[in-house]
Coordinates of C-alpha atoms and ligand atoms in Angstrom, one line a residue:
X411 CA 31.7 10.9 -6.1
X412 CA 32.7 7.5 -4.9
X413 CA 32.8 4.6 -7.3
X414 CA 32.3 0.9 -7.0
X415 CA 33.8 -1.3 -9.6
X416 CA 32.2 -4.7 -10.4
X417 CA 33.9 -8.0 -11.1
X418 CA 34.0 -9.2 -14.7
X419 CA 30.6 -10.4 -15.9
X420 CA 28.8 -8.9 -12.9
X421 CA 27.4 -6.1 -15.0
X422 CA 24.9 -8.4 -16.6
X423 CA 22.0 -8.1 -14.1
X424 CA 22.4 -4.3 -14.1
X425 CA 22.2 -4.2 -17.9
X426 CA 18.9 -5.9 -17.5
X427 CA 18.0 -3.2 -15.1
X428 CA 17.8 -5.4 -12.0
X429 CA 18.4 -3.0 -9.0
X430 CA 20.5 -5.1 -6.5
X431 CA 24.3 -5.3 -6.4
X432 CA 25.5 -8.1 -4.1
X433 CA 28.6 -8.0 -2.1
X434 CA 30.2 -10.8 -4.0
X435 CA 29.8 -8.8 -7.3
X436 CA 32.0 -5.9 -6.2
X437 CA 35.7 -6.0 -7.0
X438 CA 36.6 -2.7 -5.2
X439 CA 35.2 0.5 -3.8
X440 CA 33.0 1.6 -0.9
X441 CA 31.2 4.5 0.7
X442 CA 29.3 5.5 3.8
X443 CA 25.9 4.1 4.7
X444 CA 23.4 5.3 2.1
X445 CA 25.8 7.4 0.2
X446 CA 25.3 7.6 -3.6
X447 CA 27.9 5.7 -5.6
X448 CA 28.7 5.4 -9.3
X449 CA 28.6 1.8 -10.2
X450 CA 30.8 0.7 -13.1
X451 CA 31.7 -2.4 -14.9
X452 CA 35.1 -4.2 -14.9
X453 CA 35.8 -2.2 -18.1
X454 CA 35.0 1.1 -16.3
X455 CA 31.7 1.7 -18.1
X456 CA 28.9 3.6 -16.2
X457 CA 26.1 1.2 -15.1
X458 CA 24.0 3.0 -12.4
X459 CA 23.8 5.4 -9.5
X460 CA 23.2 3.4 -6.3
X461 CA 22.9 3.8 -2.6
X462 CA 25.7 2.0 -0.6
X463 CA 24.8 -0.4 2.3
X464 CA 28.1 -1.2 4.0
X465 CA 26.8 -4.1 6.1
X466 CA 24.2 -5.7 3.9
X467 CA 24.8 -8.7 1.4
X468 CA 22.8 -6.5 -0.9
X469 CA 25.7 -4.0 -0.9
X470 CA 24.1 -1.4 -3.1
X471 CA 20.6 -0.7 -4.5
X472 CA 20.1 1.3 -7.7
X473 CA 18.4 4.7 -7.8
X474 CA 18.9 5.2 -11.5
X475 CA 20.4 3.6 -14.6
X476 CA 20.6 7.1 -16.3
X477 CA 24.1 8.6 -16.3
X478 CA 22.6 12.1 -16.6
X479 CA 20.4 11.7 -13.6
X480 CA 21.5 13.6 -10.5
X481 CA 20.5 11.8 -7.3
X482 CA 19.2 14.9 -5.3
X483 CA 16.0 16.1 -3.7
X484 CA 14.4 16.8 -7.1
X485 CA 15.0 13.2 -8.2
X486 CA 13.2 11.9 -5.1
X487 CA 10.3 14.4 -5.5
X488 CA 9.9 13.2 -9.1
X489 CA 10.1 9.5 -8.3
X490 CA 7.6 9.7 -5.4
X491 CA 5.2 11.6 -7.6
X492 CA 5.4 9.1 -10.3
X493 CA 4.8 6.3 -7.8
X494 CA 1.7 8.0 -6.4
X495 CA 0.4 8.9 -10.0
X496 CA 0.6 5.2 -10.9
X497 CA -1.9 4.4 -8.1
X498 CA -4.5 6.5 -10.0
X499 CA -4.3 4.0 -12.8
X500 CA -4.6 0.9 -10.7
X501 CA -7.9 -0.7 -9.8
X502 CA -8.0 0.0 -6.1
X503 CA -11.4 -0.1 -4.2
X504 CA -10.3 1.2 -0.9
X505 CA -9.2 4.4 1.0
X506 CA -6.2 2.4 2.2
X507 CA -3.5 1.4 -0.2
X508 CA 0.2 1.2 -0.8
X509 CA 1.7 4.4 -2.3
X510 CA 5.3 3.2 -2.6
X511 CA 6.4 -0.5 -2.9
X512 CA 10.2 -0.3 -2.8
X513 CA 12.1 -1.5 -5.7
X514 CA 9.0 -1.9 -7.9
X515 CA 8.5 1.8 -7.7
X516 CA 12.1 2.7 -8.1
X517 CA 12.7 3.4 -4.4
X518 CA 14.5 0.5 -2.9
X519 CA 13.9 0.1 0.8
X520 CA 11.0 2.5 1.0
X521 CA 7.5 1.2 1.9
X522 CA 4.7 3.8 2.3
X523 CA 1.0 2.9 3.0
X524 CA -1.9 5.3 3.0
X525 CA -4.8 4.9 5.5
X526 CA -7.2 7.6 4.9
X527 CA -5.4 10.9 5.7
X528 CA -2.5 9.1 7.5
X529 CA 0.7 7.8 5.9
X530 CA 2.8 5.1 7.4
X531 CA 6.3 4.5 6.2
X532 CA 9.1 2.0 6.6
X533 CA 12.7 3.0 5.8
X534 CA 14.4 -0.5 5.3
X535 CA 17.7 0.3 3.5
X536 CA 20.6 2.6 4.2
X537 CA 19.8 4.6 1.1
X538 CA 16.1 5.2 2.2
X539 CA 17.3 6.1 5.7
X540 CA 19.7 8.7 4.4
X541 CA 17.1 10.4 2.3
X542 CA 14.4 10.1 4.9
X543 CA 13.7 13.8 5.4
X544 CA 13.6 14.5 1.7
X545 CA 11.3 11.5 1.1
X546 CA 8.9 12.5 3.9
X547 CA 8.6 16.1 2.5
X548 CA 8.1 14.7 -1.0
X549 CA 5.4 12.3 0.2
X550 CA 3.4 14.9 2.1
X551 CA 3.8 17.4 -0.7
X552 CA 2.6 15.0 -3.3
X553 CA -0.4 13.8 -1.3
X554 CA -1.3 17.2 0.3
X555 CA -1.4 15.3 3.7
X556 CA 0.2 16.3 7.0
X557 CA 0.4 13.1 9.0
X558 CA 3.2 10.6 8.7
X559 CA 4.0 7.7 11.1
X560 CA 7.2 5.7 10.9
X561 CA 7.2 2.0 11.4
X562 CA 10.9 1.2 10.8
X563 CA 10.8 -1.8 13.1
X564 CA 11.1 -4.5 10.6
X565 CA 13.9 -7.1 11.3
X566 CA 15.4 -6.4 7.9
X567 CA 16.7 -3.1 9.3
X568 CA 19.3 -5.1 11.3
X569 CA 20.8 -6.5 8.0
X570 CA 21.4 -2.8 7.0
X571 CA 23.0 -2.1 10.5
X572 CA 20.0 0.2 11.3
X573 CA 18.2 0.4 14.7
X574 CA 14.4 0.0 14.9
X575 CA 12.6 3.2 15.0
X576 CA 8.9 4.0 15.4
X577 CA 6.8 7.1 16.0
X578 CA 5.3 10.2 14.4
X579 CA 7.7 11.8 11.9
X580 CA 5.2 14.5 10.9
X581 CA 2.0 15.9 12.3
X582 CA 2.5 15.2 16.1
X583 CA 2.8 19.0 16.8
X584 CA 4.8 20.5 19.7
X585 CA 5.0 18.8 23.1
X586 CA 1.7 19.1 24.8
X587 CA -0.3 19.4 21.7
X588 CA -2.9 16.6 21.0
X589 CA -1.3 13.5 19.5
X590 CA -2.9 12.3 16.2
X591 CA -4.8 9.0 16.5
X592 CA -3.0 5.7 15.8
X593 CA -6.3 3.7 15.9
X594 CA -7.8 4.2 12.5
X595 CA -10.7 2.7 10.4
X596 CA -10.1 1.8 6.7
X597 CA -12.8 1.1 4.1
X598 CA -12.2 -1.5 1.5
X599 CA -14.8 -3.0 -1.0
X600 CA -18.1 -3.4 1.0
X601 CA -16.7 -3.3 4.6
X602 CA -14.7 -1.3 7.1
X603 CA -11.8 -2.5 9.2
X604 CA -10.2 -1.0 12.3
X605 CA -6.5 -1.2 12.8
X606 CA -3.6 0.2 14.9
X607 CA -0.7 1.7 12.9
X608 CA 1.5 1.7 16.0
X609 CA 1.0 -1.8 17.3
X610 CA -0.3 -3.7 14.2
X611 CA 1.9 -6.0 12.1
X612 CA 4.0 -4.2 9.4
X613 CA 2.4 -0.8 8.8
X614 CA -0.8 -2.0 10.6
X615 CA -2.6 -4.1 8.1
X616 CA -2.2 -6.6 5.1
X617 CA -3.3 -4.4 2.3
X618 CA -1.8 -6.9 -0.3
X619 CA -4.7 -9.3 0.3
X620 CA -7.4 -6.7 -0.5
X621 CA -8.6 -8.4 -3.8
X622 CA -8.4 -11.9 -2.4
X623 CA -10.8 -10.8 0.4
X624 CA -13.2 -9.4 -2.2
X625 CA -12.9 -12.7 -4.2
X626 CA -13.6 -14.6 -1.0
X627 CA -16.7 -12.6 -0.3
X628 CA -17.9 -13.0 -3.9
X629 CA -17.3 -16.8 -3.8
X630 CA -19.1 -17.1 -0.4
X631 CA -22.2 -15.4 -1.9
X632 CA -22.0 -17.4 -5.2
X633 CA -21.2 -20.8 -3.7
X634 CA -23.2 -20.3 -0.4
X635 CA -20.4 -21.3 2.0
X636 CA -22.1 -22.1 5.4
X637 CA -19.2 -23.2 7.6
X638 CA -16.0 -21.1 7.0
X639 CA -12.6 -21.5 8.6
X640 CA -10.2 -18.5 8.5
X641 CA -6.6 -19.6 9.5
X642 CA -4.1 -17.0 10.4
X643 CA -6.9 -14.4 10.6
X644 CA -5.0 -11.5 12.0
X645 CA -7.6 -8.7 12.4
X646 CA -10.3 -10.6 10.6
X647 CA -10.2 -9.3 7.1
X648 CA -11.3 -12.6 5.5
X649 CA -13.7 -13.2 8.4
X650 CA -15.5 -9.9 7.6
X651 CA -15.4 -10.7 3.9
X652 CA -17.1 -14.1 4.5
X653 CA -19.8 -12.7 6.7
X654 CA -20.4 -10.0 4.1
X655 CA -20.9 -12.8 1.5
X656 CA -23.5 -14.4 3.8
X657 CA -21.5 -17.2 5.5
X658 CA -23.4 -18.9 8.2
X659 CA -20.6 -19.1 10.7
X660 CA -16.8 -18.3 10.6
X661 CA -14.2 -19.8 12.9
X662 CA -11.1 -17.6 13.0
X663 CA -7.7 -18.7 14.4
X664 CA -4.6 -16.7 15.2
X665 CA -1.9 -16.9 17.8
X666 CA -2.0 -13.2 18.5
X667 CA -4.4 -12.1 21.2
X668 CA -4.5 -8.4 20.2
X669 CA -5.1 -9.4 16.6
X670 CA -8.0 -11.6 17.6
X671 CA -9.6 -8.8 19.8
X672 CA -9.3 -6.5 16.8
X673 CA -10.9 -9.2 14.6
X674 CA -13.9 -9.5 16.9
X675 CA -14.3 -5.7 17.1
X676 CA -14.3 -5.6 13.3
X677 CA -17.1 -8.2 13.1
X678 CA -19.1 -5.8 15.4
X679 CA -18.0 -2.8 13.5
X680 CA -19.6 -4.2 10.2
X681 CA -22.9 -4.9 12.2
X682 CA -22.6 -8.7 12.1
X683 CA -24.1 -10.8 14.9
X684 CA -21.4 -12.0 17.2
X685 CA -23.1 -15.5 17.2
X686 CA -21.9 -15.9 13.6
X687 CA -18.2 -15.7 14.5
X688 CA -15.9 -17.5 16.9
X689 CA -12.2 -16.8 17.6
X690 CA -9.6 -19.2 18.7
X691 CA -6.2 -18.0 20.2
X692 CA -4.2 -21.0 19.2
X693 CA -1.6 -22.6 17.0
X694 CA -3.2 -23.3 13.5
X695 CA -1.3 -26.6 13.0
X696 CA -2.6 -27.9 16.3
X697 CA -6.1 -26.7 15.7
X698 CA -6.4 -28.3 12.3
X699 CA -5.3 -31.6 13.9
X700 CA -7.9 -31.3 16.6
X701 CA -10.7 -30.4 14.2
X702 CA -9.8 -33.5 12.2
X703 CA -10.0 -35.7 15.3
X704 CA -13.4 -34.2 16.1
X705 CA -14.6 -34.8 12.6
X706 CA -15.3 -31.1 11.9
X707 CA -15.7 -30.1 8.2
X708 CA -15.8 -26.7 6.5
X709 CA -17.2 -25.5 3.3
X710 CA -14.4 -23.0 2.8
X711 CA -11.0 -22.7 4.4
X712 CA -8.5 -19.8 4.2
X713 CA -4.9 -20.5 4.8
X714 CA -2.8 -17.2 4.9
X715 CA 0.2 -18.0 7.0
X716 CA 3.1 -15.7 7.8
X717 CA 6.2 -15.7 5.7
X718 CA 7.8 -19.2 6.3
X719 CA 10.6 -18.7 3.9
X720 CA 12.0 -15.1 3.6
X721 CA 14.7 -16.2 1.1
X722 CA 15.4 -19.3 -1.0
X723 CA 17.8 -20.5 1.7
X724 CA 14.7 -21.2 3.9
X725 CA 12.7 -22.9 1.1
X726 CA 13.2 -26.5 2.1
X727 CA 12.0 -26.3 5.7
X728 CA 9.2 -23.8 4.7
X729 CA 8.0 -26.1 1.9
X730 CA 7.5 -28.8 4.6
X731 CA 5.6 -26.4 6.8
X732 CA 3.4 -25.2 3.9
X733 CA 2.7 -28.9 2.9
X734 CA 1.7 -29.8 6.4
X735 CA -1.0 -27.2 6.9
X736 CA -2.3 -27.6 3.4
X737 CA -2.6 -31.4 3.9
X738 CA -4.4 -30.9 7.2
X739 CA -6.8 -28.3 5.5
X740 CA -7.6 -30.6 2.6
X741 CA -8.7 -33.2 5.1
X742 CA -11.1 -30.7 6.6
X743 CA -12.8 -29.7 3.4
X744 CA -16.4 -30.8 3.1
X745 CA -17.5 -32.4 -0.2
X746 CA -17.6 -29.4 -2.7
X747 CA -15.5 -27.4 -0.2
X748 CA -13.1 -24.7 -1.4
X749 CA -9.6 -24.0 -0.1
X750 CA -8.1 -20.5 -0.5
X751 CA -4.4 -21.1 0.1
X752 CA -1.5 -18.5 0.1
X753 CA 2.2 -18.1 0.5
X754 CA 3.8 -14.7 1.0
X755 CA 7.3 -16.1 1.0
X756 CA 9.7 -14.6 -1.5
X757 CA 11.7 -17.8 -1.3
X758 CA 8.9 -20.0 -2.6
X759 CA 8.1 -19.4 -6.3
X760 CA 4.6 -19.7 -7.7
X761 CA 5.7 -23.0 -9.4
X762 CA 7.0 -24.5 -6.2
X763 CA 3.9 -23.4 -4.3
X764 CA 1.7 -25.2 -6.8
X765 CA 3.8 -28.4 -6.5
X766 CA 3.6 -28.1 -2.5
X767 CA -0.2 -27.8 -2.6
X768 CA -0.6 -30.5 -5.2
X769 CA 1.5 -32.9 -3.0
X770 CA -0.5 -31.9 0.1
X771 CA -3.7 -32.7 -1.7
X772 CA -2.4 -36.0 -2.9
X773 CA -1.3 -36.9 0.7
X774 CA -4.8 -36.0 2.0
X775 CA -6.4 -38.2 -0.7
X776 CA -8.1 -35.1 -2.2
X777 CA -8.1 -34.0 -5.8
X778 CA -9.3 -30.5 -6.7
X779 CA -9.9 -28.0 -9.5
X780 CA -7.5 -25.1 -9.4
X781 CA -10.0 -22.4 -10.3
X782 CA -7.9 -19.4 -9.8
X783 CA -4.3 -18.3 -9.3
X784 CA -4.1 -15.1 -7.1
X785 CA -1.5 -12.5 -6.4
X786 CA -1.0 -9.3 -4.5
X787 CA -3.3 -6.3 -5.1
X788 CA -2.1 -4.0 -7.9
X789 CA -0.7 -1.3 -5.5
X790 CA 1.9 -3.9 -4.6
X791 CA 3.1 -4.2 -8.1
X792 CA 5.6 -6.5 -9.7
X793 CA 7.7 -5.2 -12.5
X794 CA 9.4 -6.9 -15.5
X795 CA 12.8 -6.0 -14.2
X796 CA 12.4 -7.1 -10.6
X797 CA 10.9 -10.7 -10.4
X798 CA 11.5 -10.6 -6.6
X799 CA 8.4 -8.3 -6.5
X800 CA 6.2 -11.4 -6.9
X801 CA 6.1 -12.6 -3.2
X802 CA 2.4 -13.3 -2.6
X803 CA 0.7 -16.1 -4.5
X804 CA -2.5 -17.9 -3.9
X805 CA -4.5 -20.8 -5.2
X806 CA -8.2 -21.4 -5.1
X807 CA -8.8 -25.2 -5.0
X808 CA -12.3 -26.6 -5.4
X809 CA -12.6 -30.2 -4.1
X810 CA -13.6 -32.5 -7.0
Ligands
SAH522 N1 -5.1 -13.1 6.5 C1 -4.7 -11.9 7.3 C2 -3.2 -11.8 7.3 C3 -2.4 -12.9 8.0 S1 -0.9 -12.6 8.5 C4 -5.4 -10.7 6.7 O1 -6.1 -10.8 5.6 O2 -5.2 -9.6 7.2 C5 -0.4 -14.0 9.4 C6 -1.0 -14.2 10.8 O3 -0.6 -15.4 11.3 C7 -0.6 -13.1 11.9 O4 -1.7 -12.5 12.4 C8 0.1 -14.0 13.0 O5 -0.2 -13.6 14.3 C9 -0.5 -15.4 12.7 N2 0.3 -16.6 13.1 C10 1.7 -16.8 13.0 N3 2.0 -18.0 13.3 C11 0.8 -18.6 13.7 C12 0.5 -19.9 14.2 N4 1.5 -20.8 14.3 N5 -0.8 -20.2 14.5 C13 -1.7 -19.2 14.5 N6 -1.5 -18.0 13.9 C14 -0.2 -17.7 13.6

């Protein structure tokens, strides 16, 4: 068994059970990609078993803090089962949800989403890559399913020195046999949404916003939003939620043509009149400025942009980008209008996001009641030991 020895004092975060070991914390030792290493303090005391990542700044990720634990197939079978069992205790009103959320489920680098009978997985660390076959068997055994599609095409794979890979890992059958569908339909709350697990973003859909979409449908019903603007609409989740809540008309903006086509199809799939929805293939920032020039106003606006700040290093530039779109959105709010604004950047804390939105409102000359602070759906859990798990935050701001 290979060992990595930490520099003096660098054991502290591990003693608090934080699962990352940065390159700068290591005094000596190394291993092959994904190999299990014993991590010890400067004094030689056992700290954890971890998977080594030779090229990443996060040089090792912890599998277990228990010295007696063997890191073998039965460890992964037990950890995968525990992750899936936890979902039975979460409040999830959908047939599509996250089964494994990386570090928060004790499986760093592994993301697994379930869409009906199909699993879609991302292997994002050297450790997860090395144990791929074992993890896939464990996932199918624990769920009783047979279809698993791989979407290891996230850019973070490059940091681990891993190539991008996609395709069926299980269930495609022999050459010539019918290929399982990659176009699926999920059901969440009161609506259905079609997606493509091969070409969609991430694993195909943004499951983490499930409960915000329900909240948006409920508020649309309760407050009677007539004119709704859904910015960064992707495949129209918030659009369908608003129409379900009775919105008169929803304008949806995205810069991805395929996402917009899927969004329009999703409006039809739920039986809504196409007249109630319009779709704009455009840059959100430019569209918001144009709407302001035209004097358009909206009763509710959703702002759910992509990750502007993957890490704190990008926070400053991202903060300006967030502030800009929020300021423009505030200007478009009708009297009594409501803004649903989000950041999914790990590098922007909830506190900083609050400050950004506050200063955007102030610049727009708008005050508002913050009626709700929102986070990711419970199947994207954050844990006490891994604060980085809190990436998605949202604010509901009602114009005063
Ligand atoms: N709210 C969506 C998820 C949004 S993901 C849901 O509930 O499913 C972010 C989206 O922003 C992506 O669809 C991406 O295509 C889009 N996007 C990124 N940059 C953009 C820009 N400058 N203007 C418009 N859309 C953009």
